[in-house]
Amino acid sequence: MSQQQKQGTHPSFFVLILVFFFWGFLAASNSIFIPFCKSHFNLTQLQSQLIDFAFYSAYFIGSLILYFLSAARKIDILNKIGYKKGIIYGLLISVFGSILMIPAVNKERIVSIQETAADITSFVTDQQLQSTDRTVKIRKDKHDVYQVVVPFDKDDTKEKTADKYLNDVQLLALVKGGAFTAFQEDKEYRAPFEPANITPIVAELGTVHNQTVTFGYFGLILGALFIVALGFSLQQTAANPFAVLLGNPEQGANRLSLAGGINSFGTTIGPILVSYLLFGAKGGSVDNASINSINTLYILLIVLFLVAAGIFAITKMPEATDADEHFESSPKASRSLTVITGMFVLILLGLVFKMELICFVVGIVGIIGTILYSKSAAQSGEGWGAMKYPQLVLGMLAIFIYVGVEVSIASNMGALLKTPGFLTAQGLKESELAPFISLFWGSLMIGRWTSAISVFNVSASTRKVLSVIVPFIAYGVVLGANVIQGTDVSMLYPYAICIVIQIIGFLAAQDKPAKTLMIFGILGVAFMLVGICTTGYVSTFAFVSGGLFCSVMWPCIYALSISGLGKYTGQASSFLVLMILGGSLIPPVQGGLADIPAIGIHLSYIIPALCFAYIAFFAFRVKSILKSQGIDYESAVSGGH
């Protein structure tokens, strides 16, 4: 036994935990950043989901580059450079992306509002345009009804800014009824008008009121976020096996579970902190928020990433056991991955040529078709490498869908909660979303902390007791984080019912991965359907509970997918990481459906329901596959992701 194996956990593991924390922190923060950017950049719901597209596609691109470089050189590149250097390089890439984010959010161009007529004409439902001084908006409501919106004046002691619009005779002649109507709850005046009057209205606002519109460079922000996540991709590929090396290998599962729990803690507080940075104290408005506030977050990230990289650089750590480990050649599997990459390129072309939704749908169908074809064609086994195992191929699709549903539920939730009449009569403001978003991501922490109980050597009776206590401890952490931010958490108390249902699911599953996955997949379908068929807090908590059921899906799918793969386990693991791509593709599809008036954001949650249905199917199907190979599919140990 080596000296490292005799020792306890290496001190640098606690630096590694910081990296796990920020993966979760930034990923969950996107759920707040998305609805903010939708309003700030005048985006459609699909376009706002490009934040997730940029973030999660970086995992796919990064893993793909590593795979093909390793295949070309026939050596595992990451193993060659070492996990330590891999994490350092990944941190430095993320530093570079964070540095680019600062000028990206500050770069703006100002144009006359008259130049926006064509943009306004192409608006989808709930899309709006705001003047630079934030005194007037043009919004498209349902049934192609456009509105001129003027916010109430904040200080009645000064000359009322709103009056110059409310008393503009030429403007009033262009709106229905010739007057504005006051909406006290929303603190704004509205005047509907016909689409044919778009050009004369913006002309009036431009020539008489000298109004301009400020456009940010959303594409630059997406590019910077992609680079940050590209660094995360390299970090994550190296960090999981590295965590096992940093101490006694027999305690590797415990360290990964702890790291997964810290990751989930990051997902819980990320939305709360980013909401505070953007909107300030509770009640802040997106109209008064500045995207420049996000600079504080990225300056902090730059410092922390550099500190972490420096500590890794000066600390002596164990490296991979075989730097020249041969990389398994799998030409047919490589061809399938090339086709999947082609589908990804098709989606990129759809973004360029403004055919987003159709290209996303065609691309996803193409990816699913390629994976299923590979399962059928790989029966011969020759040249397919790890993909000759059907449990892996179906597991790749399960990971693709699982990451997609987890991200999609949270990323579209902001738009849902803002919808008038869903949770409140006027809909929530962006600054009021954080408690529900953090509760969703906190639900993953609740489930993962509960699942982690199984890695400790306790009696069956003690495990059952902890399975009841630990979820509510984690629930208390979520509530506490919101209390610190100044939220009245009493509205979140009924969610305890959903946690009780999850506890029952855990006890019924008996720590068996296939059974756990099936139960949680079925519960996911049921709760999504409840959410679709209801409104208010019942519907909101039904959708939020998707986090409870997603919480342990990664380790269950992972354990079942690599069972019995032997020497192909490493390659299989890289294929599964590639399928994080689902997090970049499925949310925009749900967003695209939400942009269709006949469907809307509420009904678009049929996408998560279908995703959970496949995951339940995978759990059912993989049992018979593993059984036919003589593998005990219920003996696999699944830890936290």
XYZ file of C-alpha atoms in Angstrom:
641
model
C 0.000 0.000 0.000
C 1.358 3.455 -0.935
C 1.912 6.226 1.558
C -1.024 8.135 0.105
C -3.319 5.185 0.606
C -2.288 4.890 4.250
C -3.022 8.547 4.873
C -6.406 10.115 5.282
C -7.838 12.578 2.814
C -5.205 14.794 1.181
C -5.599 18.469 2.282
C -5.877 19.591 -1.337
C -9.183 17.705 -1.593
C -10.749 20.601 0.303
C -9.521 22.942 -2.421
C -11.072 20.586 -4.969
C -14.404 20.931 -3.151
C -14.359 24.647 -3.971
C -14.311 23.744 -7.667
C -17.308 21.422 -7.211
C -19.094 24.250 -5.407
C -18.708 26.723 -8.267
C -19.868 24.256 -10.932
C -23.164 24.086 -9.104
C -23.175 27.770 -8.186
C -22.903 29.020 -11.774
C -25.141 26.346 -13.318
C -27.996 27.193 -10.931
C -27.355 30.939 -11.211
C -28.283 30.694 -14.888
C -31.887 30.106 -13.779
C -31.984 33.707 -12.477
C -29.777 35.156 -15.210
C -32.057 33.766 -17.962
C -35.282 35.666 -17.103
C -33.209 38.784 -16.387
C -31.531 38.602 -19.815
C -34.883 37.932 -21.483
C -36.142 41.318 -20.261
C -32.831 43.164 -20.524
C -32.016 42.046 -24.075
C -35.627 41.900 -25.360
C -35.375 38.170 -26.109
C -37.866 35.420 -26.887
C -38.113 32.544 -24.424
C -36.135 30.302 -26.799
C -33.408 32.908 -27.233
C -33.099 33.341 -23.468
C -32.423 29.609 -23.186
C -29.264 30.074 -25.258
C -27.538 30.782 -21.939
C -27.976 27.111 -21.090
C -27.098 26.200 -24.672
C -23.752 28.005 -24.412
C -23.021 26.670 -20.925
C -23.782 22.979 -21.444
C -22.625 22.697 -25.047
C -19.164 23.606 -23.726
C -19.147 20.326 -21.777
C -19.919 18.477 -25.007
C -17.317 20.325 -27.092
C -14.631 20.005 -24.406
C -15.201 16.283 -23.919
C -15.364 15.734 -27.677
C -12.012 17.464 -28.203
C -10.408 15.303 -25.504
C -11.904 12.140 -26.997
C -10.786 12.729 -30.582
C -7.313 13.942 -29.543
C -6.902 10.820 -27.432
C -8.166 8.623 -30.278
C -5.765 10.265 -32.754
C -2.738 9.828 -30.463
C -3.959 6.484 -29.051
C -3.150 7.762 -25.558
C -5.508 9.077 -22.892
C -4.561 12.775 -23.090
C -5.886 13.676 -19.660
C -4.099 10.752 -18.060
C -0.949 11.822 -19.912
C -0.894 15.393 -18.595
C -2.191 14.335 -15.176
C -5.359 15.175 -13.290
C -3.634 17.938 -11.330
C -2.526 19.828 -14.451
C -5.876 19.112 -16.063
C -7.668 20.918 -13.239
C -5.151 23.801 -13.279
C -5.580 24.250 -17.045
C -9.350 24.066 -16.632
C -9.278 26.739 -13.913
C -7.158 29.030 -16.094
C -9.561 28.588 -19.029
C -12.430 29.565 -16.716
C -10.421 32.583 -15.541
C -10.019 33.659 -19.172
C -13.767 33.315 -19.778
C -14.549 35.264 -16.595
C -12.200 38.073 -17.671
C -13.969 38.236 -21.057
C -17.368 38.375 -19.346
C -16.619 41.783 -17.782
C -16.225 43.786 -21.038
C -18.966 41.651 -22.622
C -21.613 42.830 -20.144
C -20.416 46.436 -20.347
C -20.409 46.725 -24.140
C -23.534 48.467 -25.454
C -24.818 50.338 -28.497
C -27.533 52.987 -28.471
C -29.877 53.459 -31.442
C -32.916 55.617 -32.108
C -36.135 53.824 -31.213
C -37.253 54.426 -34.805
C -34.712 51.838 -35.958
C -36.435 49.109 -33.934
C -39.706 48.953 -35.905
C -38.695 45.771 -37.731
C -37.616 44.137 -34.457
C -40.943 44.975 -32.811
C -42.892 43.593 -35.768
C -41.240 40.189 -35.261
C -41.978 40.033 -31.505
C -43.458 36.870 -30.017
C -45.912 36.877 -27.107
C -44.616 38.571 -23.921
C -41.580 40.027 -25.680
C -40.927 43.714 -25.050
C -38.625 46.623 -25.871
C -37.576 49.224 -23.286
C -36.252 52.728 -23.902
C -32.791 53.668 -22.664
C -34.183 55.928 -19.938
C -36.735 53.226 -18.978
C -39.690 55.590 -19.188
C -41.554 53.723 -21.935
C -41.869 50.161 -23.235
C -43.495 48.466 -26.193
C -44.785 44.990 -25.408
C -46.597 42.295 -27.348
C -49.356 40.593 -25.398
C -51.579 37.690 -26.353
C -53.593 37.650 -29.585
C -51.129 39.963 -31.382
C -52.097 42.919 -29.207
C -49.289 45.444 -28.788
C -49.108 47.811 -25.817
C -47.361 51.092 -25.132
C -46.417 50.784 -21.449
C -45.422 53.714 -19.231
C -44.336 52.962 -15.619
C -45.747 55.059 -12.777
C -43.498 57.886 -11.629
C -41.521 56.971 -8.522
C -41.426 60.461 -7.061
C -44.607 62.516 -7.317
C -42.860 65.618 -5.944
C -41.038 66.080 -9.228
C -42.460 66.794 -12.656
C -44.196 63.629 -13.763
C -42.284 61.956 -16.570
C -45.296 59.818 -17.471
C -47.388 62.887 -18.302
C -45.459 63.647 -21.483
C -46.743 60.345 -22.907
C -50.202 60.373 -21.322
C -50.887 63.828 -22.800
C -49.224 63.377 -26.202
C -52.125 63.995 -28.613
C -50.360 62.397 -31.593
C -49.516 59.289 -29.582
C -53.048 59.006 -28.173
C -54.448 59.164 -31.711
C -52.524 55.990 -32.568
C -53.717 53.831 -29.627
C -57.071 52.161 -29.082
C -59.564 54.278 -27.155
C -57.316 57.308 -27.402
C -56.092 56.995 -23.794
C -53.893 55.076 -21.372
C -55.357 52.881 -18.635
C -53.751 52.730 -15.176
C -52.939 49.281 -13.746
C -52.353 49.878 -10.055
C -51.012 46.407 -9.162
C -48.368 46.542 -11.884
C -47.737 50.273 -11.339
C -47.913 51.111 -15.025
C -50.118 52.755 -17.666
C -50.973 50.765 -20.792
C -52.446 51.647 -24.162
C -53.081 48.889 -26.767
C -52.525 49.525 -30.466
C -52.735 47.687 -33.776
C -49.604 46.153 -35.375
C -50.127 48.506 -38.341
C -49.316 51.439 -36.042
C -45.887 50.200 -34.953
C -43.970 52.451 -37.357
C -45.860 55.704 -36.611
C -45.710 55.065 -32.834
C -41.926 54.537 -32.757
C -41.580 57.546 -35.062
C -43.516 59.663 -32.560
C -41.427 58.362 -29.661
C -38.228 59.008 -31.597
C -38.878 62.432 -33.103
C -40.957 64.082 -30.363
C -39.550 62.381 -27.251
C -36.035 61.661 -28.583
C -36.222 58.099 -27.312
C -33.401 55.631 -27.860
C -32.926 51.929 -27.142
C -29.784 50.433 -25.650
C -28.725 47.048 -27.014
C -26.210 44.870 -25.239
C -24.088 42.268 -26.991
C -25.805 39.095 -25.848
C -23.661 37.001 -28.202
C -20.466 38.155 -26.464
C -21.907 37.147 -23.091
C -22.764 33.714 -24.482
C -19.221 33.378 -25.829
C -17.649 34.280 -22.492
C -19.979 31.891 -20.647
C -19.042 29.135 -23.122
C -15.340 29.605 -22.327
C -16.002 29.538 -18.565
C -17.901 26.260 -18.981
C -15.215 24.885 -21.312
C -12.858 25.173 -18.365
C -15.475 23.465 -16.199
C -15.578 20.593 -18.701
C -11.862 19.917 -18.273
C -12.101 20.377 -14.515
C -15.013 17.960 -14.197
C -13.417 15.301 -16.388
C -10.343 15.352 -14.140
C -11.877 16.107 -10.748
C -14.017 12.986 -10.251
C -11.183 10.432 -10.601
C -8.804 12.878 -8.867
C -11.056 12.953 -5.800
C -10.560 9.191 -5.514
C -6.768 9.599 -5.718
C -6.627 12.228 -2.969
C -6.721 9.761 -0.103
C -7.513 6.160 0.682
C -9.216 4.729 -2.448
C -11.581 2.762 -0.218
C -13.028 6.071 0.953
C -13.253 7.513 -2.570
C -17.038 7.118 -2.714
C -17.374 9.071 0.537
C -15.282 11.923 -0.880
C -17.316 12.018 -4.084
C -20.541 12.088 -2.078
C -19.204 14.977 0.019
C -18.134 16.802 -3.135
C -21.573 16.196 -4.651
C -23.213 17.579 -1.526
C -21.050 20.717 -1.719
C -21.943 21.028 -5.412
C -25.624 20.942 -4.461
C -25.072 23.567 -1.769
C -23.661 25.803 -4.518
C -26.800 25.249 -6.615
C -28.914 26.297 -3.641
C -27.283 29.636 -2.821
C -26.268 30.575 -6.390
C -29.720 31.872 -7.438
C -30.086 33.779 -4.158
C -26.731 35.579 -4.451
C -27.102 36.394 -8.150
C -30.626 37.715 -7.520
C -29.208 39.964 -4.785
C -26.408 41.212 -7.062
C -28.826 42.046 -9.880
C -31.789 43.402 -7.937
C -30.380 44.366 -4.538
C -32.679 44.003 -1.562
C -36.023 42.230 -1.865
C -38.466 43.993 -4.150
C -35.957 45.335 -6.667
C -37.144 45.644 -10.249
C -35.569 44.505 -13.485
C -36.262 48.009 -14.808
C -33.778 49.400 -12.316
C -31.315 46.509 -12.312
C -28.009 46.774 -14.124
C -26.355 43.843 -15.824
C -23.050 45.472 -14.854
C -23.757 44.214 -11.328
C -22.745 40.758 -12.533
C -19.174 42.095 -12.734
C -18.884 41.636 -8.965
C -19.604 37.925 -9.330
C -17.047 37.380 -12.078
C -14.335 39.404 -10.347
C -14.857 37.155 -7.320
C -14.691 34.081 -9.557
C -11.439 35.257 -11.165
C -9.824 35.650 -7.750
C -11.070 32.310 -6.435
C -10.134 30.390 -9.587
C -6.620 31.878 -9.532
C -6.201 31.106 -5.825
C -7.372 27.533 -6.380
C -5.043 27.106 -9.384
C -2.132 28.508 -7.370
C -2.748 26.127 -4.485
C -2.953 23.184 -6.873
C 0.271 24.305 -8.585
C 2.370 24.488 -5.401
C 0.930 21.433 -3.643
C 2.443 17.985 -4.168
C -0.321 15.612 -5.230
C -0.606 12.067 -6.574
C -0.871 11.646 -10.332
C -2.450 9.014 -12.567
C -0.956 5.561 -12.243
C -0.101 5.113 -15.911
C 0.631 8.225 -17.952
C 0.929 6.222 -21.163
C -2.281 4.261 -20.792
C -3.431 3.012 -24.204
C -6.625 4.592 -25.537
C -9.101 2.036 -26.883
C -9.680 2.514 -30.618
C -13.384 2.529 -31.530
C -13.761 3.782 -35.127
C -17.470 2.976 -35.434
C -18.276 4.686 -32.145
C -16.250 7.662 -33.371
C -18.404 7.800 -36.507
C -21.560 7.920 -34.383
C -20.089 10.751 -32.343
C -19.222 12.534 -35.592
C -22.874 12.289 -36.711
C -23.996 13.653 -33.319
C -21.533 16.508 -33.795
C -23.064 17.100 -37.229
C -26.492 17.444 -35.613
C -24.996 19.961 -33.200
C -23.579 21.953 -36.144
C -27.040 21.871 -37.777
C -28.458 23.491 -34.638
C -25.757 26.175 -34.772
C -26.743 26.895 -38.384
C -30.352 27.183 -37.259
C -29.316 29.908 -34.840
C -27.442 31.761 -37.581
C -30.341 31.591 -40.072
C -33.081 32.274 -37.494
C -34.628 28.802 -37.779
C -33.981 27.958 -34.153
C -36.885 25.759 -33.081
C -37.079 23.550 -36.162
C -33.308 22.976 -36.165
C -33.288 22.200 -32.447
C -36.056 19.636 -32.950
C -34.427 18.092 -36.038
C -31.044 18.041 -34.277
C -32.384 16.314 -31.165
C -34.305 13.777 -33.249
C -31.106 13.148 -35.223
C -29.070 12.652 -32.034
C -31.638 10.260 -30.556
C -31.851 8.388 -33.860
C -28.055 8.078 -34.052
C -27.870 6.704 -30.517
C -30.641 4.157 -31.143
C -29.073 3.153 -34.475
C -25.766 2.634 -32.688
C -27.467 0.315 -30.211
C -28.821 -1.779 -33.065
C -25.698 -1.710 -35.251
C -23.323 -2.420 -32.371
C -24.583 -5.985 -31.954
C -21.540 -7.167 -33.921
C -19.273 -5.509 -31.344
C -16.403 -5.001 -33.783
C -15.072 -1.436 -33.748
C -17.722 -0.110 -31.370
C -15.701 -0.191 -28.159
C -17.858 0.548 -25.129
C -20.878 1.230 -27.334
C -21.271 -2.468 -28.054
C -22.977 -2.689 -24.664
C -26.693 -1.796 -24.962
C -26.892 -0.649 -21.326
C -24.323 2.060 -22.121
C -26.005 3.261 -25.315
C -29.421 3.525 -23.670
C -27.680 5.090 -20.671
C -26.107 7.751 -22.911
C -29.593 8.712 -24.039
C -30.789 8.631 -20.414
C -27.997 11.026 -19.339
C -28.801 13.277 -22.321
C -32.449 13.445 -21.264
C -31.810 13.609 -17.513
C -29.477 16.630 -17.728
C -31.898 18.217 -20.191
C -34.941 17.839 -17.939
C -33.093 19.019 -14.831
C -31.913 22.209 -16.535
C -35.106 22.805 -18.507
C -37.442 22.734 -15.497
C -35.403 25.393 -13.694
C -34.508 27.560 -16.678
C -38.100 27.951 -17.878
C -39.520 28.342 -14.372
C -38.770 32.068 -14.261
C -40.970 32.734 -17.302
C -43.705 30.527 -15.846
C -43.752 32.300 -12.460
C -43.800 35.701 -14.191
C -46.964 34.736 -16.082
C -49.974 36.732 -14.802
C -52.580 34.470 -13.256
C -50.290 31.483 -12.710
C -49.017 31.984 -9.151
C -50.169 35.556 -8.563
C -52.626 37.777 -10.412
C -49.923 40.001 -11.892
C -47.105 37.425 -12.000
C -43.860 37.576 -10.038
C -41.142 40.109 -10.739
C -37.644 38.909 -11.615
C -36.457 39.860 -8.134
C -39.111 37.580 -6.580
C -38.089 34.398 -8.401
C -35.051 33.416 -6.303
C -36.890 31.551 -3.464
C -38.563 29.164 -5.892
C -35.495 28.730 -8.103
C -33.301 28.072 -5.061
C -35.901 25.621 -3.735
C -35.702 23.666 -6.996
C -31.914 23.445 -6.886
C -32.049 22.906 -3.136
C -34.279 19.920 -3.830
C -31.338 18.277 -5.578
C -29.311 18.845 -2.414
C -32.114 17.312 -0.331
C -32.116 14.164 -2.456
C -28.331 13.877 -2.715
C -27.750 14.301 0.995
C -30.351 11.603 1.616
C -28.750 9.286 -0.949
C -25.295 9.831 0.586
C -26.461 8.115 3.788
C -25.987 4.760 2.048
C -22.198 5.177 1.772
C -21.770 5.235 5.541
C -21.544 2.067 7.605
C -24.685 2.328 9.707
C -27.363 -0.203 10.602
C -30.502 -0.591 8.501
C -32.681 0.912 11.237
C -30.356 3.906 11.640
C -30.355 4.419 7.883
C -34.157 4.570 7.853
C -34.190 7.123 10.653
C -31.568 9.246 8.879
C -33.552 8.960 5.633
C -36.335 10.858 7.387
C -34.184 13.353 9.312
C -31.527 14.299 6.729
C -33.977 15.541 4.036
C -35.504 17.989 6.487
C -32.066 19.147 7.640
C -31.239 19.929 4.004
C -34.671 21.562 3.625
C -33.805 23.713 6.641
C -30.564 24.798 4.952
C -32.543 25.915 1.885
C -35.007 27.863 4.026
C -32.175 29.368 6.077
C -30.362 30.607 2.972
C -33.550 32.367 1.880
C -34.149 33.836 5.335
C -30.676 35.396 5.261
C -31.612 37.044 1.970
C -34.712 38.512 3.637
C -37.394 36.216 2.196
C -40.565 35.280 4.047
C -40.185 31.499 3.750
C -43.591 30.646 5.227
C -44.912 30.360 1.672
C -42.453 27.472 1.135
C -43.610 25.396 4.130
C -46.228 23.312 2.220
C -43.387 21.937 0.090
C -42.671 19.601 3.013
C -45.442 17.370 1.609
C -43.363 16.795 -1.550
C -40.335 15.927 0.595
C -42.388 13.341 2.503
C -43.358 11.736 -0.827
C -39.681 11.616 -1.842
C -38.770 9.977 1.492
C -41.411 7.305 0.855
C -39.879 6.791 -2.591
C -36.395 6.363 -1.100
C -37.625 3.826 1.442
C -39.534 1.890 -1.224
C -36.483 1.839 -3.531
C -34.287 0.138 -0.871
C -31.038 1.698 -2.214
C -31.399 -0.238 -5.486
C -30.436 1.944 -8.471
C -32.852 0.510 -11.065
C -35.756 0.557 -8.638
C -34.878 4.068 -7.434
C -34.668 5.331 -11.002
C -38.003 3.780 -11.961
C -39.850 5.097 -8.905
C -38.458 8.604 -9.281
C -39.060 8.589 -13.045
C -42.716 7.669 -12.530
C -43.086 10.260 -9.756
C -41.515 12.833 -12.069
C -44.114 12.134 -14.772
C -46.963 12.256 -12.248
C -45.876 15.547 -10.695
C -45.269 17.222 -14.064
C -48.819 16.259 -15.121
C -50.203 17.614 -11.842
C -48.310 20.840 -12.507
C -49.724 21.101 -16.035
C -53.303 20.495 -14.892
C -53.267 22.985 -11.986
C -52.095 26.507 -11.165
C -50.974 28.395 -8.066
C -48.825 26.866 -5.363
C -49.936 23.308 -6.158
C -48.638 23.613 -9.711
C -45.518 25.532 -8.654
C -44.491 22.973 -6.036
C -45.281 20.127 -8.439
C -42.801 21.545 -10.956
C -40.247 22.443 -8.262
C -40.393 18.854 -6.970
C -38.784 17.793 -10.234
C -35.554 18.658 -8.423
C -36.300 16.006 -5.782
C -36.757 13.324 -8.416
C -33.771 14.420 -10.524
C -31.493 14.465 -7.480
C -30.174 10.896 -7.665
C -30.733 10.141 -11.342
C -27.145 10.801 -12.438
C -25.512 8.208 -10.124
C -28.261 5.653 -10.787
C -28.001 6.009 -14.569
C -24.203 6.077 -14.383
C -23.976 2.951 -12.230
C -26.387 0.978 -14.414
C -24.794 2.147 -17.692
C -21.226 1.064 -16.841
C -22.144 -2.210 -15.120
C -20.204 -5.112 -16.621
C -18.102 -3.017 -19.024
C -14.706 -4.007 -17.592
C -11.839 -2.448 -19.567
C -14.296 -0.209 -21.418
C -15.410 1.567 -18.235
C -13.141 4.598 -18.761
C -14.274 5.087 -22.349
C -17.896 4.613 -21.311
C -17.494 7.314 -18.683
C -16.261 9.801 -21.296
C -19.231 8.951 -23.553
C -21.631 9.620 -20.678
C -20.020 13.007 -19.942
C -20.475 13.905 -23.628
C -24.212 13.462 -23.190
C -24.376 16.417 -20.809
C -25.136 18.002 -24.189
C -28.815 17.438 -23.340
C -28.631 20.374 -20.939
C -27.914 22.691 -23.866
C -30.552 21.378 -26.301
C -33.708 20.438 -24.393
C -34.305 23.780 -22.565
C -34.428 25.798 -25.839
C -36.973 23.328 -27.260
C -39.227 23.864 -24.260
C -38.633 27.606 -24.610
C -39.523 27.434 -28.306
C -42.793 25.666 -27.521
C -43.516 28.311 -24.883
C -43.166 30.995 -27.571
C -46.041 29.418 -29.543
C -49.245 31.152 -28.348
C -51.352 27.989 -28.682
C -49.017 26.179 -26.265
C -47.495 28.755 -23.921
C -45.041 28.381 -21.058
C -47.380 26.365 -18.790
C -48.230 23.626 -21.281
C -44.595 23.502 -22.448
C -43.867 21.474 -19.298
C -45.083 18.451 -21.231
C -41.422 18.237 -22.329
C -40.161 17.404 -18.789
C -43.014 14.897 -18.423
C -41.892 13.067 -21.583
C -38.277 13.152 -20.384
C -39.154 11.549 -17.043
C -41.148 8.909 -18.936
C -38.059 7.833 -20.904
C -35.961 7.661 -17.746
C -38.556 5.360 -16.148
C -38.470 3.256 -19.332
C -34.665 3.055 -19.209
C -34.833 1.800 -15.607
C -37.285 -0.898 -16.675
C -35.376 -1.898 -19.826
C -31.864 -1.932 -18.359
C -32.868 -4.513 -15.752
C -33.548 -7.137 -18.421
C -30.401 -6.175 -20.369
C -28.141 -6.612 -17.349
C -29.962 -9.743 -16.260
C -29.333 -11.324 -19.688
C -25.599 -10.614 -19.161
C -25.651 -12.287 -15.746
C -25.172 -8.974 -13.895
C -26.904 -8.224 -10.606
C -28.431 -4.926 -11.611
C -29.602 -4.129 -8.085
C -26.226 -4.527 -6.376
C -24.612 -1.451 -7.924
C -23.768 1.256 -5.436
C -24.856 4.727 -6.455
C -23.464 7.793 -4.774
C -24.074 11.481 -5.197
C -23.096 13.265 -8.397
